[in-house]
Amino acid sequence: MKTRQLLLTALAAGLIGASFGAAAYDADWKRGRIYYRSVCTACHAAQTGGSIAPSTMTMAQWESYLKADKHAAGKDSLKKYVGKDYRASIRSQNKAADKFADVPDAELLEDVKAFVIKGAKDGDAPASCS
Amino acid sequence: MTTNRSIRRVPPWRGLVLAVALAGAALAGSGALAAGKASTADHGKFKELQQSFASGPEVTKACLICHTEAAKQVHSTKHWSWEFLNPATDQKLGKKNVINNFCISVPSNYPFCTSCHVGYGWKDANFDFTAEENVDCLVCHDTTGSYRKLPGLAGHPPYQDTEIPPGSGKFAKAVDLTKVAQKVGRTSRDTCGACHFFGGGGDGVKHGDMDSSLAAPDRELDVHMDATGLDFTCGTCHRTSSHDVPGSRYTPVARDTEGAHIPGRQDDSLPATCPACHGQAPHKGGGHAAKLNDHTDVVACQTCHIPQIARGGVATKMSWDWSTAGQMGPDGKPMLKKDEAGRVIYDSKKGDFVLGENVVPEYRWFNGEVTYTLLGDKVDKSEGVTRINRLGGSAEDGKSLIWPMKVFVGVQPYDPVNRTLVTPHTAGNDDTAYWKNFGWEKAIKTGMQVSGSAFSGQVDFVRTEMSWPITHMVAPKENAVRCGECHMKGGRLENIGGVYIPGRDANPLIDLFGWLMAGGALLGALVHGGLRIVRRNG
């Protein structure tokens, strides 16, 4: 009985892994570019006195920054600004937030990540902020 | 203990249910992802592409296993041959043959210029145009944004990390050909723009209405390409058939007299024109809209709807003076000078530049006919300006419209004895390349030898002009050119002849005379009518 339970548990765990593998999201760097420039850059330029080009940091620095999930020197979460709630709050003034209003949070975050990694100082195509 | 109790409470069948549910979720997840993609094929699943590739031609061979006719189709296009015989003028044109006043010419500079060829290995005049594996599929079909071809590699991407420019300490990463090949897809603004945004040797240099700002533009920059709106790609208008892209600058359609193209209707033409979608009466409604529609027989759509060029924050070159090239810095080495915005306005290799942003175009009658000054054509410096291309058109020919133009001014080397333009060997690491030795005589001698043309050995400079019809960066209608910007003295169309433009062409004396005549006629009619009434009553 115990062996059977263990086997079933192992099967379930394997399928969990398989499900994540099968549904592994293929990030869309172009969508990330639009969101980054239309939302991140637009807000930074207007409210915090300057935009941040992807090429100002290396891929490792971007990975670390995104993983830390700290925005405004740790005052709030970075994920918040790609989340559906935030998009909903600005969609009337921001076309990118409106266009991508229904994109799952995790996907859009991956999109933005793909863009900044690609556009990093040592990325495939270093990118400016505009 | 707690854990053991929990395990004991779970019936064995619940694990199975969970497993089945997860399996379903896994399948549903993958299905949802597949449905979200426009393509019907995942190239990553093709065995032919599941290998490491040592070169671009190896990738092409793999592509051709399935896309059997693709290379043959590409071979028949101007993108491949860089050659075009203009049937109206019998001039042999194409990048291979024309001379411009930017980087001047392709022959003798092949390995550098052909970084924008849709092929691999065009390093000299012996390039094999018949080899199918020489076609570069990836440059147009890359979706990763990581594929790039470097100047000097004759159309090849870097297969290992490559220092560019040599000695700069900056390295371009080797392209992962397998990754790019497995991710191919439709062309995009990024793939077309990889070359067309950078014509003339840099971002926005050549066209003025095409630069990297169009990769993801907003509505104000281009109402059609707006990345958060209509999101047109280049291919939306340049509707490609069998790899042949319509919309040539050598034979542009200046006046499309056909109606809008309607899906389902038999129609084999592929014009990249405004009327192809908007028809001949694009403004809807009466009154003002009807008056605007009255203009379409004289004015190109672009004239009103592209108020300025270079509007996306990228400057375009407006002039290029090669005669000042070769000046060295205080250290005796080539130097750059920049303006306050950090943009290069002098380069020892190239001379002086004038840059412009938000440039108001010039306007000319244009009927689609373009004649080039080619190598061997006589140049007369005393005329002041040599026209690299001459645009046909007049108010009277019934085929012309008033078009916006970027008029680019150059000062470039020519042979004052043979009185011809020349094709200097600029790019390269050999001793005759101008960018290496800064000697015009050697550079032109080599270039003219490769071109098969005579060179006297003497060098002078001639002022040239080249006109570029403007058709991109279409602004939203609320930002279109206002009526009063043309219908005024000194307005945008001040120099357009052959047509009466109210507001511009009014003469105060004639206007006064006309009003007096009209007023007199009205007064006479009133007096006459009044007298008739008075006399009848009497």
XYZ file of C-alpha atoms in Angstrom:
668
model
C 0.000 0.000 0.000
C 2.737 2.383 0.988
C 4.688 1.513 -2.148
C 1.634 2.218 -4.281
C 1.171 5.598 -2.658
C 4.775 6.456 -3.249
C 4.509 5.449 -6.897
C 1.431 7.600 -7.378
C 3.089 10.500 -5.642
C 6.131 10.111 -7.880
C 3.856 9.983 -10.932
C 2.086 13.137 -9.815
C 5.383 14.905 -9.210
C 6.611 13.818 -12.626
C 3.489 15.127 -14.279
C 3.817 18.414 -12.456
C 7.257 18.727 -13.958
C 5.946 17.642 -17.345
C 3.125 20.142 -17.185
C 5.546 22.965 -16.512
C 7.800 21.690 -19.238
C 5.000 21.415 -21.786
C 3.677 24.846 -20.928
C 7.119 26.494 -20.725
C 6.474 30.006 -21.864
C 8.365 31.226 -24.930
C 8.938 34.859 -24.044
C 8.067 37.509 -26.622
C 10.876 40.092 -26.469
C 9.041 42.385 -28.888
C 6.027 42.591 -26.595
C 8.446 43.168 -23.746
C 10.045 45.982 -25.715
C 6.740 47.738 -26.226
C 5.779 47.428 -22.574
C 9.200 48.469 -21.343
C 9.296 51.548 -23.524
C 5.665 52.545 -23.306
C 5.147 51.919 -19.600
C 8.479 51.654 -17.776
C 10.365 54.263 -19.785
C 7.399 56.593 -20.130
C 6.830 56.663 -16.362
C 10.490 56.911 -15.451
C 11.045 59.752 -17.875
C 7.992 61.634 -16.663
C 8.131 61.014 -12.922
C 11.590 60.073 -11.827
C 13.668 62.286 -13.996
C 15.196 59.820 -16.355
C 14.780 56.617 -18.266
C 16.887 53.483 -17.895
C 18.214 51.921 -21.080
C 18.519 48.123 -21.086
C 22.119 48.592 -22.160
C 23.004 50.339 -18.908
C 23.281 46.969 -17.175
C 24.742 43.585 -18.011
C 22.641 40.464 -18.401
C 23.745 39.273 -14.976
C 22.794 42.586 -13.413
C 19.365 42.464 -14.999
C 18.862 38.860 -13.874
C 19.805 39.842 -10.355
C 17.634 42.949 -10.400
C 14.582 41.102 -11.663
C 15.074 38.246 -9.233
C 15.312 40.637 -6.282
C 11.930 42.073 -7.288
C 12.592 45.407 -5.650
C 11.403 48.632 -7.192
C 12.200 52.183 -6.116
C 15.116 51.091 -3.941
C 13.065 48.379 -2.306
C 10.014 50.471 -1.505
C 7.739 48.201 -3.502
C 7.649 45.204 -5.815
C 8.816 45.337 -9.401
C 6.257 42.726 -10.369
C 3.538 45.124 -9.327
C 4.305 47.282 -12.355
C 3.722 44.530 -14.868
C 0.722 43.154 -13.006
C -2.828 43.232 -14.298
C -3.982 45.495 -11.498
C -1.402 48.109 -12.379
C -2.166 47.814 -16.067
C -5.847 48.238 -15.334
C -5.113 51.358 -13.327
C -3.300 53.090 -16.181
C -4.932 51.603 -19.255
C -7.058 54.661 -19.894
C -3.912 56.756 -20.330
C -1.487 54.161 -21.612
C -2.054 52.287 -24.854
C 0.442 49.530 -24.104
C -1.179 48.808 -20.753
C -4.523 48.740 -22.533
C -3.338 46.515 -25.363
C -1.766 43.991 -23.005
C -4.399 44.288 -20.284
C -5.224 40.592 -20.321
C -1.744 39.135 -20.667
C -0.948 36.941 -17.652
C 1.430 38.648 -15.218
C 4.073 35.932 -15.426
C 4.134 36.055 -19.225
C 4.494 39.814 -19.432
C 7.248 39.739 -16.843
C 9.062 37.131 -18.919
C 8.564 39.286 -22.025
C 10.101 42.313 -20.353
C 12.896 40.163 -18.987
C 13.606 38.761 -22.458
C 13.844 42.285 -23.853
C 16.180 43.669 -21.224
C 18.402 40.585 -21.323
C 18.602 40.825 -25.104
C 19.195 44.554 -24.888
C 21.688 44.406 -22.009
C 25.172 45.835 -22.309
C 26.510 42.372 -23.096
C 23.279 41.103 -24.694
C 22.591 40.072 -28.275
C 21.528 43.589 -29.284
C 22.257 46.332 -26.741
C 19.217 48.594 -26.663
C 18.603 52.200 -25.817
C 15.589 53.374 -23.876
C 13.741 54.746 -26.904
C 3.875 11.804 12.922
C 1.587 14.396 11.522
C 2.848 13.648 8.053
C 2.245 9.970 8.437
C -1.293 10.592 9.580
C -1.898 12.800 6.594
C -0.635 10.167 4.237
C -2.805 7.579 5.815
C -5.869 9.774 5.355
C -5.354 10.174 1.608
C -7.094 7.453 -0.402
C -4.856 5.940 -3.073
C -7.231 6.873 -5.927
C -6.794 10.563 -5.171
C -3.209 10.376 -6.315
C -4.361 8.906 -9.594
C -6.981 11.609 -10.041
C -4.348 14.241 -9.347
C -2.019 12.638 -11.866
C -4.712 12.547 -14.560
C -5.686 16.124 -13.814
C -2.103 17.265 -14.119
C -1.642 15.373 -17.342
C -4.716 17.135 -18.700
C -3.387 20.456 -17.540
C -0.073 19.750 -19.214
C -1.727 18.973 -22.525
C -4.112 21.895 -22.225
C -1.208 24.183 -21.450
C 0.785 23.167 -24.472
C -2.307 23.390 -26.656
C -3.054 26.881 -25.470
C 0.476 27.961 -26.244
C 0.337 26.444 -29.696
C -2.957 28.138 -30.419
C -1.473 31.444 -29.423
C 1.107 31.351 -32.200
C 0.297 32.548 -35.702
C 2.519 30.008 -37.398
C 1.345 26.490 -38.154
C 4.845 25.101 -37.771
C 7.260 24.997 -34.870
C 10.597 24.939 -36.625
C 12.256 23.799 -33.426
C 10.602 20.415 -33.976
C 12.121 19.899 -37.420
C 14.912 17.335 -37.331
C 16.722 19.167 -40.126
C 17.180 22.130 -37.795
C 18.119 20.114 -34.706
C 21.838 20.278 -35.334
C 24.665 22.709 -34.879
C 25.444 24.770 -37.977
C 28.921 25.985 -38.799
C 27.839 28.548 -41.384
C 24.872 30.346 -42.890
C 24.884 28.316 -46.119
C 24.533 25.145 -44.035
C 21.355 26.571 -42.541
C 20.065 27.476 -45.990
C 20.607 23.920 -47.223
C 18.481 22.723 -44.324
C 15.763 25.281 -45.098
C 15.669 24.235 -48.758
C 14.884 20.624 -47.862
C 11.303 21.759 -47.225
C 11.165 25.171 -48.923
C 12.330 23.775 -52.230
C 11.521 26.796 -54.417
C 12.471 29.592 -52.036
C 16.045 30.157 -53.227
C 15.005 30.182 -56.872
C 12.406 32.807 -56.049
C 14.913 34.947 -54.175
C 17.340 34.641 -57.082
C 14.879 36.461 -59.324
C 14.547 39.509 -57.093
C 16.395 42.813 -56.833
C 17.150 41.959 -53.223
C 19.405 39.240 -54.643
C 20.774 40.620 -57.905
C 21.129 44.244 -56.830
C 20.446 44.911 -60.457
C 17.465 46.331 -62.290
C 16.947 47.289 -65.922
C 14.580 50.236 -66.072
C 12.357 49.471 -69.074
C 11.421 53.138 -69.487
C 14.981 54.419 -69.787
C 17.024 51.271 -70.536
C 19.297 52.293 -67.676
C 20.919 49.445 -65.803
C 20.270 50.341 -62.180
C 20.325 48.519 -58.866
C 22.801 48.903 -56.026
C 25.448 47.156 -58.097
C 25.378 49.889 -60.732
C 24.177 53.202 -59.340
C 26.331 55.865 -57.736
C 24.919 57.858 -54.835
C 26.211 60.706 -52.723
C 26.286 58.811 -49.429
C 28.837 55.952 -49.410
C 29.049 56.432 -53.190
C 29.252 52.923 -54.724
C 29.395 49.174 -54.140
C 32.132 47.825 -56.500
C 35.506 47.439 -54.752
C 33.715 47.698 -51.401
C 31.753 44.446 -51.716
C 32.588 42.749 -48.391
C 31.329 45.781 -46.501
C 28.324 46.783 -48.594
C 27.107 43.200 -48.931
C 26.501 42.945 -45.213
C 23.059 44.070 -46.391
C 22.794 41.561 -49.233
C 20.333 38.687 -48.795
C 23.165 36.282 -49.435
C 26.417 34.875 -48.173
C 29.884 35.414 -49.599
C 29.597 38.281 -52.107
C 33.149 39.508 -51.541
C 34.067 40.372 -55.133
C 32.764 40.363 -58.687
C 33.084 36.562 -58.883
C 30.220 35.881 -56.514
C 28.151 32.853 -57.570
C 24.631 34.202 -58.044
C 23.351 30.757 -59.030
C 24.204 28.911 -55.818
C 21.050 28.293 -53.841
C 22.896 27.836 -50.548
C 24.223 31.378 -50.904
C 20.752 32.754 -50.157
C 20.447 34.061 -46.605
C 17.057 32.977 -45.259
C 17.741 34.080 -41.702
C 18.334 37.762 -42.295
C 14.673 38.221 -43.270
C 13.099 35.487 -41.144
C 14.893 35.839 -37.823
C 12.552 36.440 -34.907
C 15.099 36.362 -32.097
C 16.640 39.727 -32.878
C 20.067 38.187 -32.373
C 21.005 37.621 -36.025
C 23.263 40.249 -37.496
C 25.668 40.541 -40.403
C 28.820 42.556 -39.875
C 30.489 44.914 -42.349
C 33.517 43.258 -43.891
C 32.202 39.689 -43.702
C 30.602 39.674 -47.170
C 27.126 38.954 -45.910
C 28.072 36.381 -43.301
C 27.123 36.761 -39.651
C 29.943 36.363 -37.118
C 30.568 32.659 -36.512
C 32.808 33.479 -33.558
C 33.019 36.504 -31.288
C 34.391 39.235 -33.557
C 36.048 42.511 -32.652
C 34.377 45.323 -34.554
C 35.808 47.637 -35.625
C 39.151 45.805 -35.386
C 41.202 47.198 -32.526
C 38.194 48.794 -30.831
C 37.937 46.296 -28.010
C 34.217 45.915 -28.782
C 33.083 42.440 -29.691
C 30.040 41.242 -31.609
C 28.882 37.915 -30.271
C 28.853 34.874 -32.496
C 25.373 34.160 -33.795
C 23.731 31.000 -32.478
C 22.612 29.718 -35.881
C 20.692 26.762 -34.455
C 18.643 28.978 -32.167
C 17.904 31.445 -34.944
C 17.041 28.700 -37.445
C 14.639 27.027 -35.030
C 12.869 30.323 -34.355
C 12.317 31.562 -37.905
C 9.074 33.308 -38.680
C 7.534 36.045 -40.748
C 9.468 39.134 -41.658
C 9.060 42.071 -39.331
C 9.903 45.736 -38.986
C 13.061 44.577 -37.234
C 14.238 42.280 -40.016
C 13.521 44.705 -42.864
C 14.858 47.527 -40.762
C 18.139 45.741 -40.086
C 19.173 47.022 -43.503
C 16.628 49.611 -44.581
C 16.784 51.658 -41.372
C 20.562 51.826 -41.681
C 21.028 52.663 -45.366
C 23.934 54.992 -46.092
C 26.048 53.666 -43.261
C 24.070 54.449 -40.123
C 20.741 54.818 -38.405
C 18.421 57.071 -40.409
C 21.239 58.336 -42.608
C 19.761 57.839 -46.029
C 16.004 57.954 -46.235
C 14.870 60.361 -43.570
C 11.525 58.572 -43.344
C 13.026 55.259 -42.218
C 15.133 54.696 -39.122
C 15.225 52.502 -36.050
C 12.481 54.505 -34.367
C 10.084 52.653 -36.677
C 10.952 49.305 -35.056
C 8.359 49.947 -32.350
C 6.818 53.330 -33.131
C 3.965 55.127 -31.444
C 0.928 56.515 -33.223
C 2.348 59.993 -33.609
C 5.336 58.666 -35.526
C 3.458 56.304 -37.814
C -0.257 55.805 -37.607
C -0.078 52.474 -39.435
C 2.950 50.943 -37.720
C 1.896 52.113 -34.232
C 3.076 49.185 -32.071
C 0.175 49.585 -29.666
C -2.341 50.186 -32.429
C -2.566 48.889 -35.997
C 0.954 47.462 -35.694
C 1.606 47.176 -39.442
C 4.783 45.444 -40.473
C 6.604 46.484 -43.638
C 5.004 43.505 -45.356
C 1.499 44.762 -44.656
C 1.908 47.340 -47.425
C 4.798 45.770 -49.323
C 2.727 42.657 -49.922
C 5.259 40.127 -50.992
C 4.619 37.370 -53.498
C 7.130 34.584 -54.155
C 9.725 36.555 -52.210
C 9.380 39.530 -54.547
C 8.759 42.702 -52.558
C 6.822 45.465 -54.359
C 7.683 49.111 -53.924
C 10.861 49.875 -55.846
C 12.547 53.244 -55.659
C 13.793 52.736 -59.202
C 10.276 52.648 -60.650
C 7.996 54.070 -57.987
C 4.282 54.372 -58.502
C 3.806 58.109 -58.188
C 0.134 58.047 -59.071
C -1.965 54.963 -58.419
C -5.194 55.443 -60.339
C -6.683 52.093 -59.326
C -9.290 51.703 -56.627
C -8.837 50.094 -53.263
C -7.892 46.441 -53.362
C -10.694 44.314 -52.048
C -10.043 40.831 -50.649
C -11.740 38.221 -52.783
C -11.682 40.258 -55.951
C -9.447 38.966 -58.723
C -6.435 41.203 -58.523
C -2.839 40.213 -59.197
C -1.251 43.610 -58.658
C 0.652 44.396 -55.501
C 1.120 48.130 -55.293
C 2.574 49.545 -52.094
C 0.519 52.700 -52.415
C -1.970 54.583 -50.273
C -4.902 54.203 -52.721
C -4.352 50.443 -52.722
C -6.175 50.476 -49.383
C -7.771 53.913 -49.149
C -9.086 54.249 -52.703
C -9.356 57.440 -54.698
C -11.696 59.229 -52.298
C -10.037 58.578 -48.962
C -11.718 61.334 -46.949
C -15.184 60.294 -45.873
C -18.099 62.683 -45.756
C -19.076 65.909 -47.515
C -17.983 69.491 -47.093
C -14.374 69.684 -45.957
C -13.765 65.999 -46.696
C -15.042 66.421 -50.244
C -12.754 69.398 -50.725
C -9.804 67.321 -49.502
C -10.729 64.585 -51.968
C -10.592 67.212 -54.708
C -6.872 67.491 -53.999
C -6.010 63.871 -54.785
C -5.653 64.519 -58.510
C -2.834 66.971 -57.816
C -1.372 66.183 -54.418
C 0.093 62.876 -53.227
C -1.332 61.598 -49.943
C 2.161 61.779 -48.453
C 2.356 65.534 -49.059
C -0.249 66.269 -46.413
C 0.134 63.239 -44.188
C 3.898 63.310 -43.645
C 4.416 66.807 -42.257
C 8.060 66.218 -41.286
C 10.583 63.435 -41.596
C 13.062 62.134 -39.003
C 10.411 62.610 -36.309
C 11.349 59.635 -34.133
C 14.371 61.086 -32.382
C 16.882 59.808 -34.934
C 18.553 62.452 -37.076
C 18.922 61.998 -40.806
C 21.840 63.243 -42.851
C 20.941 66.232 -44.999
C 24.354 66.780 -46.550
C 27.708 65.031 -46.771
C 30.890 66.794 -47.841
C 33.552 64.265 -48.823
C 35.956 67.053 -49.815
C 36.834 67.780 -46.181
C 37.648 64.165 -45.333
C 41.190 63.255 -44.350
C 41.801 65.873 -41.665
C 43.553 64.369 -38.671
C 43.292 65.191 -35.010
C 46.041 66.808 -32.912
C 47.510 63.355 -32.335
C 47.791 62.776 -36.060
C 45.097 60.120 -35.972
C 41.627 60.058 -37.529
C 39.122 61.978 -35.457
C 35.423 62.477 -34.884
C 33.651 65.722 -34.092
C 30.257 65.697 -32.438
C 27.506 68.220 -31.957
C 25.973 69.139 -28.633
C 23.639 66.154 -28.892
C 26.594 63.800 -29.257
C 25.982 63.110 -32.940
C 28.934 62.791 -35.302
C 29.197 65.795 -37.625
C 32.753 65.201 -38.803
C 34.602 61.976 -39.449
C 38.127 61.923 -40.905
C 37.082 58.976 -43.026
C 34.008 60.646 -44.461
C 34.119 64.418 -44.111
C 31.489 66.840 -42.807
C 27.830 66.095 -42.260
C 24.765 68.211 -41.649
C 22.074 66.390 -39.689
C 18.407 67.147 -39.340
C 15.456 66.113 -37.203
C 11.817 66.996 -37.797
C 12.755 68.111 -41.284
C 10.086 69.695 -43.479
C 10.344 68.011 -46.888
C 10.754 69.794 -50.182
C 8.010 69.397 -52.763
C 8.193 68.555 -56.459
C 6.013 67.323 -59.282
C 6.723 63.627 -59.713
C 5.384 61.109 -62.221
C 7.418 58.071 -61.184
C 10.132 58.442 -63.808
C 13.652 58.425 -62.386
C 16.830 58.848 -64.435
C 20.229 58.371 -62.853
C 23.642 59.857 -63.544
C 25.634 56.667 -63.941
C 29.316 55.900 -64.165
C 30.518 57.175 -67.539
C 27.847 59.872 -67.887
C 29.381 63.293 -68.409
C 29.394 65.693 -65.481
C 29.645 69.450 -65.936
C 30.869 71.105 -62.764
C 30.055 74.540 -64.157
C 26.359 73.699 -63.911
C 26.719 74.004 -60.164
C 24.908 70.847 -59.170
C 25.017 67.363 -60.657
C 21.787 65.522 -60.112
C 22.416 61.938 -59.031
C 18.819 61.204 -59.936
C 16.445 63.322 -61.978
C 12.765 62.947 -61.255
C 10.288 63.273 -64.093
C 7.117 65.229 -63.651
C 5.230 68.392 -64.402
C 1.858 69.946 -63.850
C 0.913 69.287 -67.456
C 1.737 65.618 -68.079
C -1.387 64.239 -66.425
C 0.687 61.624 -64.579
C 2.305 63.708 -61.881
C 1.406 64.581 -58.342
C 3.079 66.984 -55.961
C 5.309 64.781 -53.786
C 7.358 65.392 -50.641
C 11.088 64.767 -51.044
C 14.168 64.556 -48.958
C 16.711 66.386 -51.085
C 20.165 65.247 -50.073
C 23.169 67.379 -50.961
C 26.628 65.926 -51.405
C 30.090 67.041 -52.339
C 31.850 64.017 -53.787
C 34.959 63.153 -55.797
C 34.890 63.129 -59.593
C 37.341 62.936 -62.442
C 37.780 66.479 -63.861
C 39.556 65.233 -66.991
C 37.126 62.498 -68.035
C 34.327 64.522 -66.430
C 32.707 61.530 -64.770
C 31.675 60.551 -61.275
C 34.003 58.001 -59.714
C 33.720 54.871 -57.586
C 36.336 55.114 -54.841
C 37.561 52.128 -52.897
C 36.753 53.322 -49.400
C 36.282 50.319 -47.104
C 38.954 47.727 -46.514
C 42.234 47.030 -44.818
C 44.432 47.144 -47.914
C 46.760 50.003 -48.733
C 44.518 51.569 -51.359
C 41.363 51.792 -49.246
C 40.591 55.431 -48.465
C 39.586 54.708 -44.899
C 43.004 53.113 -44.397
C 45.404 55.436 -46.246
C 43.368 58.617 -46.777
C 44.612 59.042 -50.326
C 41.955 59.738 -52.943
C 44.082 58.962 -55.997
C 44.930 55.428 -54.923
C 41.404 54.757 -53.685
C 39.761 55.957 -56.891
C 42.253 54.173 -59.104
C 41.453 50.860 -57.413
C 37.737 51.506 -57.416
C 37.616 52.486 -61.077
C 39.644 49.423 -62.037
C 37.102 47.191 -60.324
C 34.318 49.128 -62.053
C 36.107 48.746 -65.394
C 36.133 52.500 -66.038
C 38.789 54.982 -67.056
C 40.391 57.253 -64.465
C 42.695 60.134 -65.394
C 44.478 60.151 -62.049
C 43.194 63.625 -61.171
C 40.605 64.262 -58.489
C 38.263 67.143 -57.936
C 34.982 67.461 -56.079
C 31.560 68.219 -57.462
C 28.344 69.266 -55.750
C 25.573 66.694 -56.162
C 21.934 66.351 -55.259
C 19.747 63.309 -54.809
C 15.983 63.274 -54.263
C 14.216 60.681 -52.152
C 10.412 60.502 -52.426
C 8.989 60.329 -48.902
C 6.358 57.752 -48.042
C 6.898 56.509 -44.463
C 6.281 58.098 -41.055
C 2.638 58.802 -41.809
C 1.234 61.031 -39.064
C -2.259 60.779 -37.562
C -4.785 62.865 -39.466
C -4.948 65.455 -36.687
C -1.248 66.121 -37.278
C -1.500 66.377 -41.059
C -0.363 69.499 -42.845
C -2.905 72.295 -42.372
C -4.510 73.974 -45.385
C -2.892 77.281 -44.561
C 0.615 75.829 -44.648
C 0.346 75.552 -48.445
C -2.344 78.097 -49.236
C -0.180 81.037 -48.323
C 2.699 83.010 -49.691
C 6.019 81.526 -48.673
C 4.327 78.279 -47.682
C 5.344 74.688 -48.262
C 4.402 74.772 -51.950
C 5.931 78.134 -52.695
C 8.192 76.686 -55.399
C 5.617 74.474 -57.106
C 4.817 75.795 -60.544
C 2.132 75.062 -63.114
C -0.818 75.130 -60.779
C -2.952 77.845 -59.265
C -2.928 77.626 -55.493
C -5.469 79.888 -53.800
C -3.836 81.878 -51.065
C -0.399 81.580 -52.617
C -1.110 82.921 -56.062
C -3.561 85.710 -55.183
C -2.704 89.188 -56.517
C -4.185 91.984 -54.378
C -4.896 94.217 -57.362
C -6.575 91.466 -59.337
C -8.504 90.428 -56.240
C -9.660 94.033 -55.757
C -10.622 94.291 -59.392
C -12.551 91.047 -59.155
C -14.427 92.093 -56.043
C -15.257 95.431 -57.648
C -16.562 93.636 -60.733
C -18.652 91.285 -58.639
C -19.903 94.078 -56.435
C -20.697 96.194 -59.474
C -22.624 93.357 -61.072
C -24.606 92.814 -57.889
C -25.287 96.502 -57.532
C -26.353 96.746 -61.156
C -28.732 93.811 -60.744
C -30.268 95.338 -57.623
C -30.691 98.719 -59.270
C -32.122 97.145 -62.373
C -34.506 94.988 -60.381
C -35.519 97.898 -58.212
C -36.299 100.091 -61.198
C -38.399 97.313 -62.769
C -40.441 97.019 -59.559
C -40.858 100.797 -59.235
C -41.897 101.224 -62.869
C -44.405 98.332 -62.750
C -46.097 99.750 -59.665
C -46.256 103.137 -61.338
